PDB file of C-alpha atoms in Angstrom:
ATOM      1  CA  UNK X 238      58.522  82.132  82.422  1.00 75.00           C
ATOM      2  CA  UNK X 239      59.683  82.128  86.047  1.00 80.00           C
ATOM      3  CA  UNK X 240      61.927  79.121  85.343  1.00 81.00           C
ATOM      4  CA  UNK X 241      63.589  81.001  82.474  1.00 81.00           C
ATOM      5  CA  UNK X 242      64.192  83.980  84.740  1.00 77.00           C
ATOM      6  CA  UNK X 243      65.636  81.777  87.469  1.00 76.00           C
ATOM      7  CA  UNK X 244      67.898  80.017  84.964  1.00 80.00           C
ATOM      8  CA  UNK X 245      69.128  83.363  83.604  1.00 80.00           C
ATOM      9  CA  UNK X 246      69.815  84.665  87.113  1.00 79.00           C
ATOM     10  CA  UNK X 247      71.811  81.524  87.892  1.00 84.00           C
ATOM     11  CA  UNK X 248      73.801  81.993  84.666  1.00 78.00           C
ATOM     12  CA  UNK X 249      74.592  85.616  85.614  1.00 74.00           C
ATOM     13  CA  UNK X 250      75.524  84.607  89.162  1.00 81.00           C
ATOM     14  CA  UNK X 251      77.906  81.967  87.765  1.00 83.00           C
ATOM     15  CA  UNK X 252      79.513  84.532  85.430  1.00 81.00           C
ATOM     16  CA  UNK X 253      80.041  86.893  88.380  1.00 78.00           C
ATOM     17  CA  UNK X 254      81.529  84.139  90.534  1.00 83.00           C
ATOM     18  CA  UNK X 255      83.820  83.104  87.667  1.00 81.00           C
ATOM     19  CA  UNK X 256      84.971  86.705  87.138  1.00 76.00           C
ATOM     20  CA  UNK X 257      85.623  87.119  90.841  1.00 82.00           C
ATOM     21  CA  UNK X 258      87.623  83.869  90.960  1.00 85.00           C
ATOM     22  CA  UNK X 259      89.608  84.582  87.778  1.00 88.00           C
ATOM     23  CA  UNK X 260      90.207  88.352  88.043  1.00 87.00           C
ATOM     24  CA  UNK X 261      89.347  89.265  91.635  1.00 91.00           C
ATOM     25  CA  UNK X 262      86.439  91.425  90.427  1.00 94.00           C
ATOM     26  CA  UNK X 263      83.635  91.607  87.915  1.00 92.00           C
ATOM     27  CA  UNK X 264      81.912  94.420  86.021  1.00 93.00           C
ATOM     28  CA  UNK X 265      78.269  95.473  85.889  1.00 90.00           C
ATOM     29  CA  UNK X 266      77.187  97.485  82.852  1.00 91.00           C
ATOM     30  CA  UNK X 267      73.882  99.246  83.621  1.00 90.00           C
ATOM     31  CA  UNK X 268      72.695 101.518  80.781  1.00 91.00           C
ATOM     32  CA  UNK X 269      69.508 103.503  81.321  1.00 93.00           C
ATOM     33  CA  UNK X 270      70.018 103.942  85.075  1.00 91.00           C
ATOM     34  CA  UNK X 271      68.179 107.194  85.868  1.00 92.00           C
ATOM     35  CA  UNK X 272      70.180 107.695  89.079  1.00 90.00           C
ATOM     36  CA  UNK X 273      73.495 108.423  87.336  1.00 92.00           C
ATOM     37  CA  UNK X 274      74.915 110.951  84.873  1.00 94.00           C
ATOM     38  CA  UNK X 275      74.094 110.140  81.251  1.00 95.00           C
ATOM     39  CA  UNK X 276      71.866 107.353  82.649  1.00 94.00           C
ATOM     40  CA  UNK X 277      74.996 105.189  82.692  1.00 95.00           C
ATOM     41  CA  UNK X 278      76.357 103.162  85.601  1.00 94.00           C
ATOM     42  CA  UNK X 279      79.290 100.912  84.760  1.00 95.00           C
ATOM     43  CA  UNK X 280      81.089  99.655  87.841  1.00 94.00           C
ATOM     44  CA  UNK X 281      83.215  96.943  89.382  1.00 95.00           C
ATOM     45  CA  UNK X 282      82.449  94.637  92.281  1.00 92.00           C
ATOM     46  CA  UNK X 283      85.032  92.832  94.393  1.00 94.00           C
ATOM     47  CA  UNK X 284      87.956  95.267  94.154  1.00 96.00           C
ATOM     48  CA  UNK X 285      87.710  96.187  97.838  1.00 93.00           C
ATOM     49  CA  UNK X 286      87.508  92.553  98.923  1.00 93.00           C
ATOM     50  CA  UNK X 287      90.299  91.394  96.623  1.00 95.00           C
ATOM     51  CA  UNK X 288      92.684  94.379  96.610  1.00 96.00           C
ATOM     52  CA  UNK X 289      91.614  96.686  99.501  1.00 96.00           C
ATOM     53  CA  UNK X 290      90.771  99.537  97.110  1.00 97.00           C
ATOM     54  CA  UNK X 291      87.435 101.166  96.336  1.00 96.00           C
ATOM     55  CA  UNK X 292      85.546  99.783  93.351  1.00 96.00           C
ATOM     56  CA  UNK X 293      85.670 101.874  90.176  1.00 97.00           C
ATOM     57  CA  UNK X 294      82.666 103.390  88.393  1.00 96.00           C
ATOM     58  CA  UNK X 295      82.231 105.050  84.990  1.00 97.00           C
ATOM     59  CA  UNK X 296      79.170 107.239  84.281  1.00 96.00           C
ATOM     60  CA  UNK X 297      79.695 108.139  80.646  1.00 95.00           C
ATOM     61  CA  UNK X 298      78.040 106.681  77.527  1.00 94.00           C
ATOM     62  CA  UNK X 299      80.887 104.676  76.033  1.00 94.00           C
ATOM     63  CA  UNK X 300      80.932 101.293  74.370  1.00 94.00           C
ATOM     64  CA  UNK X 301      80.922  98.378  76.813  1.00 93.00           C
ATOM     65  CA  UNK X 302      84.195  97.013  75.397  1.00 95.00           C
ATOM     66  CA  UNK X 303      85.944 100.356  75.973  1.00 95.00           C
ATOM     67  CA  UNK X 304      84.563 100.609  79.508  1.00 96.00           C
ATOM     68  CA  UNK X 305      85.681  97.025  80.116  1.00 95.00           C
ATOM     69  CA  UNK X 306      89.213  97.859  78.918  1.00 96.00           C
ATOM     70  CA  UNK X 307      89.419 101.006  81.075  1.00 97.00           C
ATOM     71  CA  UNK X 308      88.195  99.219  84.187  1.00 97.00           C
ATOM     72  CA  UNK X 309      90.527  96.258  83.631  1.00 96.00           C
ATOM     73  CA  UNK X 310      93.447  98.663  83.132  1.00 96.00           C
ATOM     74  CA  UNK X 311      92.607 100.507  86.354  1.00 97.00           C
ATOM     75  CA  UNK X 312      92.229  97.280  88.354  1.00 97.00           C
ATOM     76  CA  UNK X 313      95.476  95.898  86.912  1.00 96.00           C
ATOM     77  CA  UNK X 314      97.197  99.047  88.194  1.00 96.00           C
ATOM     78  CA  UNK X 315      95.583  98.475  91.596  1.00 97.00           C
ATOM     79  CA  UNK X 316      96.758  94.836  91.590  1.00 96.00           C
ATOM     80  CA  UNK X 317     100.290  96.136  91.054  1.00 96.00           C
ATOM     81  CA  UNK X 318     100.092  98.491  94.027  1.00 96.00           C
ATOM     82  CA  UNK X 319      98.645 101.693  92.518  1.00 96.00           C
ATOM     83  CA  UNK X 320      96.222 103.606  94.720  1.00 96.00           C
ATOM     84  CA  UNK X 321      93.921 106.035  92.930  1.00 97.00           C
ATOM     85  CA  UNK X 322      93.006 109.236  94.755  1.00 95.00           C
ATOM     86  CA  UNK X 323      90.236 111.755  94.066  1.00 94.00           C
ATOM     87  CA  UNK X 324      91.234 114.874  92.126  1.00 90.00           C
ATOM     88  CA  UNK X 325      94.554 113.495  90.888  1.00 93.00           C
ATOM     89  CA  UNK X 326      95.116 113.126  87.138  1.00 94.00           C
ATOM     90  CA  UNK X 327      96.317 109.733  85.916  1.00 96.00           C
ATOM     91  CA  UNK X 328      97.718 109.383  82.401  1.00 92.00           C
ATOM     92  CA  UNK X 329      98.425 105.686  82.241  1.00 87.00           C
ATOM     93  CA  UNK X 330      94.842 104.435  81.894  1.00 93.00           C
ATOM     94  CA  UNK X 331      93.558 105.839  78.585  1.00 91.00           C
ATOM     95  CA  UNK X 332      96.792 106.490  76.734  1.00 85.00           C
ATOM     96  CA  UNK X 333      97.338 108.941  73.908  1.00 88.00           C
ATOM     97  CA  UNK X 334      98.419 111.615  76.359  1.00 89.00           C
ATOM     98  CA  UNK X 335      94.913 111.815  77.885  1.00 94.00           C
ATOM     99  CA  UNK X 336      94.404 111.729  81.632  1.00 96.00           C
ATOM    100  CA  UNK X 337      91.496 110.650  83.805  1.00 96.00           C
ATOM    101  CA  UNK X 338      90.527 111.898  87.244  1.00 96.00           C
ATOM    102  CA  UNK X 339      88.694 110.169  90.064  1.00 96.00           C
ATOM    103  CA  UNK X 340      86.045 111.379  92.501  1.00 94.00           C
ATOM    104  CA  UNK X 341      84.299 109.758  95.430  1.00 94.00           C
ATOM    105  CA  UNK X 342      80.738 108.670  94.678  1.00 93.00           C
ATOM    106  CA  UNK X 343      78.103 106.230  95.858  1.00 86.00           C
ATOM    107  CA  UNK X 344      76.782 103.340  93.815  1.00 81.00           C
ATOM    108  CA  UNK X 345      73.171 102.657  94.819  1.00 73.00           C
ATOM    109  CA  UNK X 346      73.438 104.739  97.956  1.00 65.00           C
ATOM    110  CA  UNK X 347      75.556 102.557 100.220  1.00 73.00           C
ATOM    111  CA  UNK X 348      78.488 101.300  98.183  1.00 81.00           C
ATOM    112  CA  UNK X 349      81.351 103.838  98.087  1.00 90.00           C
ATOM    113  CA  UNK X 350      83.217 103.900  94.769  1.00 95.00           C
ATOM    114  CA  UNK X 351      85.768 105.988  92.936  1.00 96.00           C
ATOM    115  CA  UNK X 352      84.168 107.392  89.797  1.00 96.00           C
ATOM    116  CA  UNK X 353      86.547 107.575  86.854  1.00 97.00           C
ATOM    117  CA  UNK X 354      86.032 110.955  85.168  1.00 96.00           C
ATOM    118  CA  UNK X 355      86.844 110.821  81.463  1.00 96.00           C
ATOM    119  CA  UNK X 356      88.125 113.822  79.471  1.00 95.00           C
ATOM    120  CA  UNK X 357      87.084 114.952  76.019  1.00 93.00           C
ATOM    121  CA  UNK X 358      89.413 114.281  73.062  1.00 91.00           C
ATOM    122  CA  UNK X 359      91.363 117.446  73.978  1.00 92.00           C
ATOM    123  CA  UNK X 360      91.937 116.295  77.539  1.00 93.00           C
ATOM    124  CA  UNK X 361      89.420 118.754  79.022  1.00 92.00           C
ATOM    125  CA  UNK X 362      86.801 118.004  81.673  1.00 89.00           C
ATOM    126  CA  UNK X 363      84.359 120.752  80.667  1.00 88.00           C
ATOM    127  CA  UNK X 364      81.236 121.103  78.540  1.00 87.00           C
ATOM    128  CA  UNK X 365      79.068 117.974  78.517  1.00 89.00           C
ATOM    129  CA  UNK X 366      81.862 116.077  80.263  1.00 90.00           C
ATOM    130  CA  UNK X 367      81.144 118.098  83.444  1.00 92.00           C
ATOM    131  CA  UNK X 368      77.991 116.011  83.994  1.00 92.00           C
ATOM    132  CA  UNK X 369      80.190 113.118  85.148  1.00 92.00           C
ATOM    133  CA  UNK X 370      80.817 115.041  88.383  1.00 91.00           C
ATOM    134  CA  UNK X 371      77.113 114.995  89.350  1.00 89.00           C
ATOM    135  CA  UNK X 372      76.688 112.969  92.526  1.00 85.00           C
ATOM    136  CA  UNK X 373      80.369 112.991  93.453  1.00 87.00           C
ATOM    137  CA  UNK X 374      81.805 114.357  96.662  1.00 81.00           C
ATOM    138  CA  UNK X 375      85.114 115.479  98.157  1.00 72.00           C
ATOM    139  CA  UNK X 376      85.145 112.855 100.898  1.00 72.00           C
ATOM    140  CA  UNK X 377      83.382 109.569 101.489  1.00 68.00           C
ATOM    141  CA  UNK X 378      81.676 110.857 104.618  1.00 58.00           C
ATOM    142  CA  UNK X 379      79.757 113.729 102.929  1.00 46.00           C
TER     143      UNK X 379
END
C-alpha cells in the first residue's frame, strides 16, 4: 500500500514539474477544503516565481475544466504584462460581458494569493456569491 502511495506521489510531482516547465505554473484543485468558502480551493503555484505576480485562487464550486480555463486565461494575461489588482473589475477573463474582481487572500496561511471573485450570471457579486469574500483582506499585511 505504501509503495502505491509513493508511486502516486511521484506521478503527481512529475505532473507538477511538467506543468511548471511547460506553462510556468500548475494548478491544484482541492474540493472539500473546510478552510475556504464553499469548501473549494482551486489555485495556481509558480506564478510568482515565473512571472513576478501573485498566484491566483478560486473559491467557488465550478467544474474543474472551467476553473482551469479561467486560471489559464488569467495567467496568460499576466504573461503578456497584465497586473491584476484587488477591487478592480476585469472583463477580459470570463467573457460575455461579465467581469471578475480580485482580493488578497492567504492559501494555507502563509502563501499570499489573489482570489478571483466570480459574479453571478447577471454580473452581480451579491447573494451566495458574497461568500467568496470570506477570508480576503484589503492588503497583504493584514
